[in-house]
Amino acid sequence: MFSKVLIANRGEIALRVIRACRELGIDSVVVYSQADKDAEYVKAADESVCIGPALATESYLNIPRIISAAEITNVEAIHPGYGFLAENAHFAEVCRDCKIKFIGPSPESMKLLGDKVAARDCAIRAKVPVVPGSDGAVTSEEHAVELAEKIGYPVMIKASAGGGGRGMRIAHNEVNLRTAFHSAQTEAGAAFNNSEVFMEKYISKARHVEVQVLADEHGNAVHLWERDCSMQRRYQKVIEEAPSPGISQETREALCKSALRLVKESEYINAGTVEYLVADNGEFYFGEVNTRIQVEHPVTEMVTGVDLVKWQILIASGQKLTLKQKDIKVNGSAIECRINAEDPACNYRPCPGKIEHFVAPGGIGVRVDTHAYGGYTISPHYDSMIGKLIVHKPNRQEAIATMKRALHEFKIDPIKTSIPLCMNIMNHPDYIKGNIDTGWIERTF
Ligand code: MV4
C-alpha cells in the first residue's frame, strides 16, 4: 500500500481524494495554484505545495511542476482527479518514467480509448454495439458524401480526438455535410491538433447512460451498474442519477455485460466509465470510454455502497479487487445535482464571485461534496462548479422529494447558482416520469 499520495487537482475532487487517503491511512499532498492558496481544502491535506500562478497551463496542467512537487514530497503515487491531466496519456507516461504510480489506467489504454476511431474498433472487436458508421476515419469530402448516402441522413461527423461532445457536427443533407465535414476537420485540428474525423448515423432523442467499471491488474473486473446522465445542456451534465429510470432490466443487464467485454478487450485497469446512447426503443450503442473518476461517481457510490476513489487507490497499489459481481446490488435511488455558479438571466454564463452566506443542507439521505463555505470565492480561472448535492432514498419518488427539500435548504448568497434550475427540473412532470433525453433542457427552458 502507498504511504503518501499527491493529488494533481483542486476543489471538491481534491477534497474527495484527501478524504479517501485519510481513511486509508495514507498521507496526502495537494498541489495548488496561487488562486487557491487560501482555500480550506488545501489545509485538509497533510502537505501542500504551490505549483504556480492561477493560469492552469502554468499550474494544474503543468507536468514538470507537478512532477517536481511529487519528487520534493517523495510520494509514491499521483491521483489526477477529473479534468486537467486526468485523461492525458503523456502525463501517465511521464509518471511511469519517473517511477510514480499514476492512479488510473495505463498510458496505452488511455491512448487507445482517447482515440475515438480506435475505441470504436475496440468496441466492435468486443461485440459492443456501435452506431452504423464509417469504417475508420473519413478522409475526403467525396468519401463523406458517399458514406452518408449509404448510412442515411442525418449523420454526425465526430473528431477522432474529441469526446464529451467536443468536435461534433450534425448533417441533415449533402449540402450541410460538405460544410460540416470541413468545419469539423478545421475545428478538430485547432482544438486537438488532430484533424481526423469519422462518421456515424445520428441517433436523435437518445438517453445518455453510462456504466461504471472497476478492474484490477490481476484480471478481475466488475461493473457497478449504470448512471443516467441524460439531463444535460450543451454537453454539460446538470443532473445524474442511478439507476436509470428509462431502461428495462433486460437492457440494463445487456449494457453492463457489454461494458465488461470492452474492459477485457482494452485490457483496462482501474475505474472507468463506458458511455452509451440508448434510443427510445431500448437499442443501445457505444459512445466512448471515460478513463477517469467522473464528477457523478457519488450516485453509484450511494446505491452500491462502494467507495470508488478508495478502490482506485487500492487497485493502483496492486491490490486484488475483492468485490464480487454478485454482491454488487443497486439499493434504492440516488440523484445528484451539480451546483454551479451561473446566471440563468445571462444564458447560464459562469458567474463566479465571493460567497458571503453558505448553508449546506443535511439530514437523512443527503450528501454534499463541496470545497466551498461562507467567505469562499469561486475563482474565474477554473470551472464554475461549487459542489454536488447528492441524495439517496429507497426509491426515485422519495429521492426527488428529498432533493427538493435539500435544494430548498441550500443557501448560497449573493452569487447566482443553478439551484433554481435544478428545482424547476425536480418539479417538472417529464422529469418526474423519467421521460427525458439529452435535448430536453434546451427544448424545455
Ligand atoms: C452521438 C449522438 C447522436 N448520434 N452520436 C455527445 C457526447 C459523446 N460521447 C457522444 N455524443 C453524442 N453522440 C450519434 N451517432 C448524440 C450525442 C449527444 C449527446 C450524447 C450524450 C449526452 C449528451 C448529448 C447531447 C447531444 C448529443
CSV table of C-alpha atoms and ligand atoms in Angstrom, one decimal:
chain,number,residue,atom,x,y,z
A,1,MET,CA,0.0,0.0,0.0
A,2,PHE,CA,1.1,3.6,-0.6
A,3,SER,CA,2.2,5.7,2.3
A,4,LYS,CA,1.9,9.0,0.5
A,5,VAL,CA,-0.1,10.2,-2.5
A,6,LEU,CA,-0.1,13.5,-4.4
A,7,ILE,CA,-3.3,15.0,-5.7
A,8,ALA,CA,-2.9,16.8,-9.0
A,9,ASN,CA,-6.2,18.6,-8.9
A,10,ARG,CA,-8.2,21.2,-7.0
A,11,GLY,CA,-11.6,21.9,-5.4
A,12,GLU,CA,-14.2,19.3,-4.5
A,13,ILE,CA,-12.4,16.4,-6.2
A,14,ALA,CA,-9.1,17.2,-4.4
A,15,LEU,CA,-11.0,17.1,-1.1
A,16,ARG,CA,-12.7,13.9,-2.1
A,17,VAL,CA,-9.3,12.2,-2.7
A,18,ILE,CA,-7.9,13.7,0.5
A,19,ARG,CA,-10.8,12.1,2.4
A,20,ALA,CA,-10.2,8.7,0.8
A,21,CYS,CA,-6.5,8.9,1.6
A,22,ARG,CA,-7.1,9.8,5.3
A,23,GLU,CA,-9.5,6.9,5.7
A,24,LEU,CA,-6.9,4.5,4.2
A,25,GLY,CA,-4.2,5.9,6.5
A,26,ILE,CA,-2.3,7.4,3.5
A,27,ASP,CA,-0.7,10.8,3.8
A,28,SER,CA,-1.9,13.3,1.2
A,29,VAL,CA,-0.1,16.1,-0.6
A,30,VAL,CA,-2.2,18.6,-2.5
A,31,VAL,CA,-0.7,20.9,-5.1
A,32,TYR,CA,-2.3,24.3,-5.5
A,33,SER,CA,-2.1,27.5,-7.6
A,34,GLN,CA,-1.8,31.0,-6.2
A,35,ALA,CA,-5.5,31.4,-6.8
A,36,ASP,CA,-6.3,28.5,-4.4
A,37,LYS,CA,-3.7,29.4,-1.7
A,38,ASP,CA,-6.3,30.3,1.0
A,39,ALA,CA,-8.8,27.6,0.3
A,40,GLU,CA,-9.7,25.4,3.3
A,41,TYR,CA,-9.5,22.1,1.3
A,42,VAL,CA,-5.7,22.7,0.9
A,43,LYS,CA,-5.4,22.7,4.7
A,44,ALA,CA,-7.2,19.3,4.9
A,45,ALA,CA,-4.3,17.6,3.2
A,46,ASP,CA,-1.2,16.6,5.2
A,47,GLU,CA,1.1,18.7,3.0
A,48,SER,CA,0.6,21.2,0.3
A,49,VAL,CA,2.9,22.6,-2.5
A,50,CYS,CA,2.3,25.8,-4.5
A,51,ILE,CA,3.0,25.0,-8.1
A,52,GLY,CA,2.4,28.3,-9.8
A,53,PRO,CA,0.0,31.1,-10.8
A,54,ALA,CA,-3.7,30.9,-11.4
A,55,LEU,CA,-3.4,30.2,-15.1
A,56,ALA,CA,-4.0,26.4,-15.4
A,57,THR,CA,-1.3,25.9,-18.1
A,58,GLU,CA,1.2,27.2,-15.5
A,59,SER,CA,-0.1,25.2,-12.6
A,60,TYR,CA,-2.7,22.3,-12.8
A,61,LEU,CA,-1.8,21.5,-16.4
A,62,ASN,CA,2.0,21.9,-16.0
A,63,ILE,CA,3.5,18.5,-15.9
A,64,PRO,CA,7.1,19.5,-14.9
A,65,ARG,CA,5.8,21.5,-11.9
A,66,ILE,CA,3.6,18.6,-10.7
A,67,ILE,CA,6.3,16.1,-11.1
A,68,SER,CA,8.7,18.4,-9.2
A,69,ALA,CA,6.2,18.6,-6.4
A,70,ALA,CA,5.9,14.8,-6.4
A,71,GLU,CA,9.7,14.4,-6.2
A,72,ILE,CA,10.2,17.0,-3.5
A,73,THR,CA,7.5,15.5,-1.3
A,74,ASN,CA,8.6,11.9,-2.0
A,75,VAL,CA,5.1,10.5,-2.9
A,76,GLU,CA,4.7,7.0,-4.4
A,77,ALA,CA,1.6,7.9,-6.5
A,78,ILE,CA,-0.4,10.7,-8.1
A,79,HIS,CA,-4.2,10.9,-8.3
A,80,PRO,CA,-5.3,13.1,-11.2
A,81,GLY,CA,-9.0,13.6,-10.2
A,82,TYR,CA,-11.1,14.6,-13.3
A,83,GLY,CA,-10.4,17.3,-15.9
A,84,PHE,CA,-6.9,18.8,-16.1
A,85,LEU,CA,-4.4,16.0,-16.7
A,86,ALA,CA,-6.7,13.1,-15.8
A,87,GLU,CA,-7.0,11.8,-19.4
A,88,ASN,CA,-3.6,12.9,-20.6
A,89,ALA,CA,-1.7,9.7,-21.7
A,90,HIS,CA,1.5,11.6,-21.9
A,91,PHE,CA,1.3,12.6,-18.3
A,92,ALA,CA,0.6,9.0,-17.2
A,93,GLU,CA,3.7,8.0,-19.2
A,94,VAL,CA,5.8,10.7,-17.6
A,95,CYS,CA,4.7,9.4,-14.2
A,96,ARG,CA,5.7,5.8,-15.1
A,97,ASP,CA,9.1,7.0,-16.4
A,98,CYS,CA,9.6,8.8,-13.0
A,99,LYS,CA,8.6,5.7,-11.1
A,100,ILE,CA,5.5,7.4,-9.7
A,101,LYS,CA,2.3,5.3,-9.9
A,102,PHE,CA,-0.4,7.1,-11.9
A,103,ILE,CA,-3.8,6.3,-10.2
A,104,GLY,CA,-5.7,5.4,-13.3
A,105,PRO,CA,-5.3,3.2,-16.4
A,106,SER,CA,-2.1,2.6,-18.3
A,107,PRO,CA,-1.0,5.2,-20.9
A,108,GLU,CA,-1.6,2.6,-23.5
A,109,SER,CA,-5.3,2.1,-22.7
A,110,MET,CA,-5.7,5.9,-22.3
A,111,LYS,CA,-4.2,6.4,-25.8
A,112,LEU,CA,-6.4,3.6,-27.3
A,113,LEU,CA,-9.7,4.8,-25.8
A,114,GLY,CA,-8.8,8.5,-26.2
A,115,ASP,CA,-8.7,7.9,-30.0
A,116,LYS,CA,-12.4,7.6,-30.8
A,117,VAL,CA,-11.8,5.7,-34.1
A,118,ALA,CA,-9.6,3.2,-32.3
A,119,ALA,CA,-12.1,3.0,-29.4
A,120,ARG,CA,-14.9,2.3,-31.8
A,121,ASP,CA,-12.8,-0.5,-33.4
A,122,CYS,CA,-12.1,-1.9,-30.0
A,123,ALA,CA,-15.9,-1.9,-29.2
A,124,ILE,CA,-16.6,-3.7,-32.5
A,125,ARG,CA,-14.0,-6.4,-31.6
A,126,ALA,CA,-15.6,-6.7,-28.1
A,127,LYS,CA,-19.0,-7.2,-29.8
A,128,VAL,CA,-20.3,-4.0,-28.2
A,129,PRO,CA,-23.0,-2.5,-30.5
A,130,VAL,CA,-21.8,0.6,-32.3
A,131,VAL,CA,-23.9,3.2,-34.3
A,132,PRO,CA,-23.8,2.4,-38.0
A,133,GLY,CA,-20.9,4.5,-39.4
A,134,SER,CA,-17.6,4.7,-41.2
A,135,ASP,CA,-15.0,2.0,-41.1
A,136,GLY,CA,-12.2,4.1,-39.6
A,137,ALA,CA,-11.6,7.8,-40.5
A,138,VAL,CA,-13.3,9.7,-43.2
A,139,THR,CA,-10.6,11.4,-45.3
A,140,SER,CA,-12.3,13.4,-48.0
A,141,GLU,CA,-15.5,15.3,-48.7
A,142,GLU,CA,-16.4,12.9,-51.5
A,143,HIS,CA,-15.8,9.9,-49.2
A,144,ALA,CA,-18.1,11.6,-46.6
A,145,VAL,CA,-20.9,12.2,-49.2
A,146,GLU,CA,-20.7,8.6,-50.5
A,147,LEU,CA,-20.8,7.1,-46.9
A,148,ALA,CA,-23.7,9.3,-45.9
A,149,GLU,CA,-25.7,8.1,-48.9
A,150,LYS,CA,-25.1,4.5,-47.6
A,151,ILE,CA,-25.8,5.2,-43.9
A,152,GLY,CA,-28.7,7.6,-44.5
A,153,TYR,CA,-29.2,11.1,-43.2
A,154,PRO,CA,-29.0,12.6,-40.6
A,155,VAL,CA,-25.3,11.8,-39.9
A,156,MET,CA,-22.9,13.0,-37.4
A,157,ILE,CA,-19.2,14.0,-38.0
A,158,LYS,CA,-17.1,13.4,-34.9
A,159,ALA,CA,-13.4,14.2,-34.2
A,160,SER,CA,-11.2,11.2,-33.5
A,161,ALA,CA,-9.5,13.2,-30.8
A,162,GLY,CA,-12.8,14.7,-29.5
A,163,GLY,CA,-15.1,13.4,-26.8
A,164,GLY,CA,-17.6,14.8,-24.3
A,165,GLY,CA,-19.4,16.4,-27.2
A,166,ARG,CA,-16.5,18.4,-28.5
A,167,GLY,CA,-15.8,18.5,-32.2
A,168,MET,CA,-19.1,17.1,-33.5
A,169,ARG,CA,-21.4,18.2,-36.4
A,170,ILE,CA,-24.8,17.0,-37.4
A,171,ALA,CA,-25.6,17.0,-41.2
A,172,HIS,CA,-29.2,16.5,-42.5
A,173,ASN,CA,-28.3,16.6,-46.2
A,174,GLU,CA,-25.5,16.6,-48.7
A,175,VAL,CA,-25.1,20.4,-48.7
A,176,ASN,CA,-24.9,20.5,-44.9
A,177,LEU,CA,-22.5,17.6,-44.9
A,178,ARG,CA,-20.0,19.2,-47.3
A,179,THR,CA,-19.7,22.2,-44.9
A,180,ALA,CA,-19.9,20.2,-41.7
A,181,PHE,CA,-17.1,17.9,-42.9
A,182,HIS,CA,-14.6,20.8,-43.4
A,183,SER,CA,-15.6,22.7,-40.3
A,184,ALA,CA,-15.3,19.6,-38.1
A,185,GLN,CA,-11.9,18.9,-39.6
A,186,THR,CA,-10.7,22.5,-39.0
A,187,GLU,CA,-12.2,22.7,-35.5
A,188,ALA,CA,-10.6,19.4,-34.5
A,189,GLY,CA,-7.2,20.4,-35.9
A,190,ALA,CA,-7.3,23.7,-33.9
A,191,ALA,CA,-8.7,22.1,-30.7
A,192,PHE,CA,-6.9,18.8,-30.6
A,193,ASN,CA,-4.0,19.2,-33.0
A,194,ASN,CA,-5.5,16.3,-34.9
A,195,SER,CA,-8.0,16.9,-37.7
A,196,GLU,CA,-9.0,13.2,-38.2
A,197,VAL,CA,-12.8,12.8,-38.3
A,198,PHE,CA,-15.2,9.8,-38.6
A,199,MET,CA,-18.9,9.4,-39.3
A,200,GLU,CA,-21.9,7.9,-37.6
A,201,LYS,CA,-25.6,7.8,-38.2
A,202,TYR,CA,-27.2,10.5,-35.9
A,203,ILE,CA,-29.3,9.0,-33.2
A,204,SER,CA,-31.9,11.6,-32.1
A,205,LYS,CA,-33.7,11.7,-28.8
A,206,ALA,CA,-31.2,9.4,-27.1
A,207,ARG,CA,-30.6,8.9,-23.5
A,208,HIS,CA,-27.1,9.1,-22.1
A,209,VAL,CA,-26.5,6.0,-19.9
A,210,GLU,CA,-23.0,5.1,-18.7
A,211,VAL,CA,-21.7,2.0,-16.9
A,212,GLN,CA,-19.2,2.3,-14.0
A,213,VAL,CA,-16.5,-0.4,-14.0
A,214,LEU,CA,-13.6,-1.3,-11.8
A,215,ALA,CA,-10.8,-3.6,-13.0
A,216,ASP,CA,-7.6,-4.7,-11.3
A,217,GLU,CA,-4.2,-5.8,-12.7
A,218,HIS,CA,-4.9,-9.5,-11.8
A,219,GLY,CA,-7.6,-9.9,-14.4
A,220,ASN,CA,-10.6,-9.2,-12.1
A,221,ALA,CA,-13.3,-6.8,-13.3
A,222,VAL,CA,-16.8,-5.8,-12.1
A,223,HIS,CA,-19.4,-3.3,-13.2
A,224,LEU,CA,-21.3,-1.2,-10.7
A,225,TRP,CA,-24.4,-0.8,-12.8
A,226,GLU,CA,-25.4,2.4,-14.6
A,227,ARG,CA,-25.9,6.1,-14.3
A,228,ASP,CA,-28.4,8.1,-16.4
A,229,CYS,CA,-26.9,11.5,-17.4
A,230,SER,CA,-29.5,12.5,-20.0
A,231,MET,CA,-30.2,15.8,-18.2
A,232,GLN,CA,-27.6,17.9,-19.9
A,233,ARG,CA,-27.2,21.3,-21.6
A,234,ARG,CA,-24.6,21.9,-24.2
A,235,TYR,CA,-22.9,18.6,-23.2
A,236,GLN,CA,-22.6,19.8,-19.6
A,237,LYS,CA,-24.4,17.4,-17.3
A,238,VAL,CA,-26.8,19.1,-14.9
A,239,ILE,CA,-28.4,16.1,-13.0
A,240,GLU,CA,-27.3,12.5,-12.9
A,241,GLU,CA,-29.0,9.5,-11.3
A,242,ALA,CA,-28.8,5.8,-10.6
A,243,PRO,CA,-30.5,3.6,-11.6
A,244,SER,CA,-31.6,4.9,-15.0
A,245,PRO,CA,-35.4,5.5,-15.0
A,246,GLY,CA,-35.6,4.9,-18.7
A,247,ILE,CA,-34.3,1.4,-19.4
A,248,SER,CA,-35.6,-2.1,-18.8
A,249,GLN,CA,-33.9,-4.7,-16.6
A,250,GLU,CA,-33.0,-6.6,-19.8
A,251,THR,CA,-31.4,-3.5,-21.4
A,252,ARG,CA,-29.6,-2.8,-18.1
A,253,GLU,CA,-28.0,-6.2,-17.9
A,254,ALA,CA,-27.0,-6.3,-21.6
A,255,LEU,CA,-25.5,-2.8,-21.3
A,256,CYS,CA,-23.4,-3.7,-18.2
A,257,LYS,CA,-22.2,-7.1,-19.7
A,258,SER,CA,-21.1,-5.4,-22.8
A,259,ALA,CA,-19.1,-2.8,-20.8
A,260,LEU,CA,-17.2,-5.7,-19.2
A,261,ARG,CA,-16.4,-7.1,-22.6
A,262,LEU,CA,-14.9,-3.8,-23.6
A,263,VAL,CA,-12.9,-3.7,-20.3
A,264,LYS,CA,-11.4,-7.1,-21.2
A,265,GLU,CA,-10.8,-6.2,-24.9
A,266,SER,CA,-8.9,-3.0,-24.0
A,267,GLU,CA,-7.1,-4.6,-21.1
A,268,TYR,CA,-8.4,-1.8,-19.0
A,269,ILE,CA,-7.3,-1.4,-15.3
A,270,ASN,CA,-8.7,0.9,-12.6
A,271,ALA,CA,-12.0,2.8,-12.5
A,272,GLY,CA,-13.6,3.7,-15.8
A,273,THR,CA,-16.9,4.5,-17.4
A,274,VAL,CA,-18.4,3.1,-20.6
A,275,GLU,CA,-20.8,5.6,-22.2
A,276,TYR,CA,-23.8,4.6,-24.3
A,277,LEU,CA,-26.5,6.2,-26.3
A,278,VAL,CA,-29.8,4.5,-25.6
A,279,ALA,CA,-32.5,5.0,-28.3
A,280,ASP,CA,-36.2,5.1,-27.2
A,281,ASN,CA,-36.7,1.6,-28.5
A,282,GLY,CA,-34.2,0.3,-25.9
A,283,GLU,CA,-31.4,-0.3,-28.5
A,284,PHE,CA,-28.1,0.9,-27.3
A,285,TYR,CA,-24.9,2.0,-28.9
A,286,PHE,CA,-21.3,2.5,-27.7
A,287,GLY,CA,-20.4,6.2,-27.2
A,288,GLU,CA,-17.0,6.5,-25.6
A,289,VAL,CA,-15.0,5.4,-22.6
A,290,ASN,CA,-14.0,7.9,-19.9
A,291,THR,CA,-10.7,6.8,-18.4
A,292,ARG,CA,-11.1,8.7,-15.1
A,293,ILE,CA,-13.1,9.1,-12.0
A,294,GLN,CA,-16.1,11.1,-13.0
A,295,VAL,CA,-17.9,14.1,-11.4
A,296,GLU,CA,-21.0,12.0,-11.0
A,297,HIS,CA,-19.3,9.0,-9.3
A,298,PRO,CA,-21.2,9.6,-6.0
A,299,VAL,CA,-24.6,8.4,-7.3
A,300,THR,CA,-23.0,5.0,-7.9
A,301,GLU,CA,-21.3,5.1,-4.5
A,302,MET,CA,-24.6,5.8,-2.8
A,303,VAL,CA,-26.7,3.0,-4.5
A,304,THR,CA,-23.9,0.3,-4.4
A,305,GLY,CA,-22.2,1.3,-1.1
A,306,VAL,CA,-18.8,1.0,-2.8
A,307,ASP,CA,-16.2,3.7,-2.3
A,308,LEU,CA,-14.9,4.2,-5.8
A,309,VAL,CA,-12.0,6.5,-5.0
A,310,LYS,CA,-10.7,4.1,-2.4
A,311,TRP,CA,-10.8,1.3,-4.9
A,312,GLN,CA,-8.9,3.5,-7.4
A,313,ILE,CA,-6.1,3.8,-4.9
A,314,LEU,CA,-6.2,0.1,-3.8
A,315,ILE,CA,-6.1,-1.1,-7.4
A,316,ALA,CA,-3.2,1.3,-8.3
A,317,SER,CA,-1.3,-0.1,-5.3
A,318,GLY,CA,-1.6,-3.6,-6.8
A,319,GLN,CA,-4.3,-4.9,-4.5
A,320,LYS,CA,-6.8,-7.5,-5.7
A,321,LEU,CA,-10.4,-6.5,-6.4
A,322,THR,CA,-12.2,-8.4,-3.7
A,323,LEU,CA,-15.6,-7.2,-4.7
A,324,LYS,CA,-17.7,-9.9,-6.3
A,325,GLN,CA,-20.1,-9.1,-9.1
A,326,LYS,CA,-23.0,-11.0,-7.4
A,327,ASP,CA,-22.6,-8.8,-4.2
A,328,ILE,CA,-22.8,-5.5,-6.1
A,329,LYS,CA,-26.5,-4.6,-5.8
A,330,VAL,CA,-28.4,-1.4,-6.5
A,331,ASN,CA,-30.0,-0.2,-3.3
A,332,GLY,CA,-32.7,2.4,-3.8
A,333,SER,CA,-32.3,5.5,-5.9
A,334,ALA,CA,-29.6,8.3,-5.9
A,335,ILE,CA,-29.8,11.7,-7.7
A,336,GLU,CA,-27.0,14.3,-8.0
A,337,CYS,CA,-27.5,18.0,-8.8
A,338,ARG,CA,-24.4,19.9,-9.9
A,339,ILE,CA,-24.4,23.3,-8.1
A,340,ASN,CA,-22.7,25.7,-10.4
A,341,ALA,CA,-22.0,29.4,-10.1
A,342,GLU,CA,-24.0,30.5,-13.1
A,343,ASP,CA,-26.6,33.1,-14.0
A,344,PRO,CA,-29.8,31.9,-15.7
A,345,ALA,CA,-30.6,35.6,-16.6
A,346,CYS,CA,-27.3,35.6,-18.6
A,347,ASN,CA,-27.9,32.4,-20.5
A,348,TYR,CA,-26.3,30.4,-17.7
A,349,ARG,CA,-23.0,32.0,-18.1
A,350,PRO,CA,-20.4,31.2,-15.3
A,351,CYS,CA,-20.9,33.8,-12.6
A,352,PRO,CA,-18.0,33.5,-10.2
A,353,GLY,CA,-17.6,35.6,-7.1
A,354,LYS,CA,-17.5,35.6,-3.3
A,355,ILE,CA,-19.9,33.5,-1.3
A,356,GLU,CA,-20.9,35.6,1.8
A,357,HIS,CA,-23.5,33.3,3.2
A,358,PHE,CA,-23.3,29.5,2.8
A,359,VAL,CA,-25.6,26.9,4.5
A,360,ALA,CA,-25.4,23.4,3.2
A,361,PRO,CA,-28.4,21.0,3.6
A,362,GLY,CA,-28.2,17.9,5.7
A,363,GLY,CA,-30.5,15.3,7.2
A,364,ILE,CA,-31.2,11.8,6.2
A,365,GLY,CA,-30.2,10.7,2.8
A,366,VAL,CA,-28.2,13.9,1.9
A,367,ARG,CA,-24.6,14.1,0.8
A,368,VAL,CA,-22.8,17.4,-0.1
A,369,ASP,CA,-19.5,17.1,-1.9
A,370,THR,CA,-18.0,20.6,-1.9
A,371,HIS,CA,-14.9,22.6,-1.1
A,372,ALA,CA,-17.0,25.8,-0.7
A,373,TYR,CA,-18.1,27.7,2.5
A,374,GLY,CA,-19.1,31.1,3.6
A,375,GLY,CA,-16.3,33.5,2.8
A,376,TYR,CA,-15.0,31.4,-0.1
A,377,THR,CA,-14.5,33.0,-3.6
A,378,ILE,CA,-15.4,31.0,-6.7
A,379,SER,CA,-12.4,31.7,-8.9
A,380,PRO,CA,-13.0,32.9,-12.5
A,381,HIS,CA,-9.9,30.9,-13.5
A,382,TYR,CA,-11.5,27.4,-13.2
A,383,ASP,CA,-14.8,25.7,-13.9
A,384,SER,CA,-17.8,27.2,-12.1
A,385,MET,CA,-18.9,24.1,-10.1
A,386,ILE,CA,-19.4,25.0,-6.4
A,387,GLY,CA,-20.2,21.4,-5.4
A,388,LYS,CA,-22.5,18.5,-5.8
A,389,LEU,CA,-25.7,17.8,-3.9
A,390,ILE,CA,-26.4,14.0,-3.8
A,391,VAL,CA,-29.5,12.3,-2.2
A,392,HIS,CA,-30.1,8.6,-1.6
A,393,LYS,CA,-33.5,7.2,-0.8
A,394,PRO,CA,-35.3,3.8,-1.1
A,395,ASN,CA,-37.0,4.8,-4.4
A,396,ARG,CA,-36.9,7.6,-7.0
A,397,GLN,CA,-40.0,9.3,-5.8
A,398,GLU,CA,-38.6,9.8,-2.3
A,399,ALA,CA,-35.3,10.8,-3.7
A,400,ILE,CA,-36.9,13.6,-5.7
A,401,ALA,CA,-38.8,14.8,-2.6
A,402,THR,CA,-35.5,14.8,-0.6
A,403,MET,CA,-33.7,16.6,-3.4
A,404,LYS,CA,-36.4,19.3,-3.4
A,405,ARG,CA,-36.2,19.6,0.4
A,406,ALA,CA,-32.3,19.8,0.2
A,407,LEU,CA,-32.3,22.3,-2.6
A,408,HIS,CA,-34.7,24.4,-0.6
A,409,GLU,CA,-32.3,24.3,2.4
A,410,PHE,CA,-29.2,25.1,0.4
A,411,LYS,CA,-28.3,28.8,0.8
A,412,ILE,CA,-25.6,30.3,-1.3
A,413,ASP,CA,-25.6,34.1,-1.4
A,414,PRO,CA,-25.2,36.5,-3.1
A,415,ILE,CA,-23.9,34.7,-6.2
A,416,LYS,CA,-26.2,33.2,-8.7
A,417,THR,CA,-26.3,29.4,-8.9
A,418,SER,CA,-28.0,26.5,-10.7
A,419,ILE,CA,-30.1,25.7,-7.6
A,420,PRO,CA,-33.3,27.3,-9.2
A,421,LEU,CA,-32.8,25.4,-12.4
A,422,CYS,CA,-32.4,22.1,-10.5
A,423,MET,CA,-35.6,22.9,-8.5
A,424,ASN,CA,-37.5,23.6,-11.8
A,425,ILE,CA,-36.4,20.3,-13.2
A,426,MET,CA,-37.3,18.4,-10.0
A,427,ASN,CA,-40.9,19.8,-10.3
A,428,HIS,CA,-41.3,19.1,-14.0
A,429,PRO,CA,-43.7,16.3,-15.0
A,430,ASP,CA,-41.3,15.0,-17.6
A,431,TYR,CA,-38.5,14.6,-15.1
A,432,ILE,CA,-40.9,13.0,-12.5
A,433,LYS,CA,-41.9,10.5,-15.2
A,434,GLY,CA,-38.2,9.9,-16.1
A,435,ASN,CA,-39.2,10.9,-19.6
A,436,ILE,CA,-36.0,12.8,-20.6
A,437,ASP,CA,-33.3,12.7,-23.3
A,438,THR,CA,-30.2,14.7,-24.0
A,439,GLY,CA,-32.0,17.5,-25.8
A,440,TRP,CA,-34.7,18.0,-23.1
A,441,ILE,CA,-33.3,21.1,-21.2
A,442,GLU,CA,-32.7,23.0,-24.5
A,443,ARG,CA,-36.3,22.3,-25.7
A,444,THR,CA,-37.9,23.0,-22.3
A,445,PHE,CA,-36.2,26.1,-20.9
B,1,MV4,C1,-24.0,10.9,-30.7
B,1,MV4,C2,-25.3,11.5,-30.7
B,1,MV4,C3,-26.2,11.0,-31.7
B,1,MV4,N1,-25.8,10.2,-32.6
B,1,MV4,N2,-23.7,10.0,-31.7
B,1,MV4,C4,-22.1,13.6,-27.2
B,1,MV4,C5,-21.0,13.1,-26.3
B,1,MV4,C6,-20.3,12.0,-27.0
B,1,MV4,N3,-19.9,11.0,-26.1
B,1,MV4,C7,-21.3,11.4,-27.9
B,1,MV4,N4,-22.4,12.4,-28.1
B,1,MV4,C8,-23.4,12.2,-28.9
B,1,MV4,N5,-23.1,11.3,-29.9
B,1,MV4,C9,-24.5,9.7,-32.6
B,1,MV4,N6,-24.2,8.8,-33.5
B,1,MV4,C10,-25.6,12.4,-29.8
B,1,MV4,C11,-24.7,12.8,-28.8
B,1,MV4,C12,-25.1,13.8,-27.9
B,1,MV4,C13,-25.1,13.6,-26.6
B,1,MV4,C14,-24.6,12.4,-26.0
B,1,MV4,C15,-24.6,12.2,-24.7
B,1,MV4,C16,-25.0,13.2,-23.9
B,1,MV4,C17,-25.5,14.4,-24.4
B,1,MV4,C18,-25.5,14.6,-25.7
B,1,MV4,C19,-26.0,15.8,-26.2
B,1,MV4,C20,-26.1,15.9,-27.6
B,1,MV4,C21,-25.6,14.9,-28.4
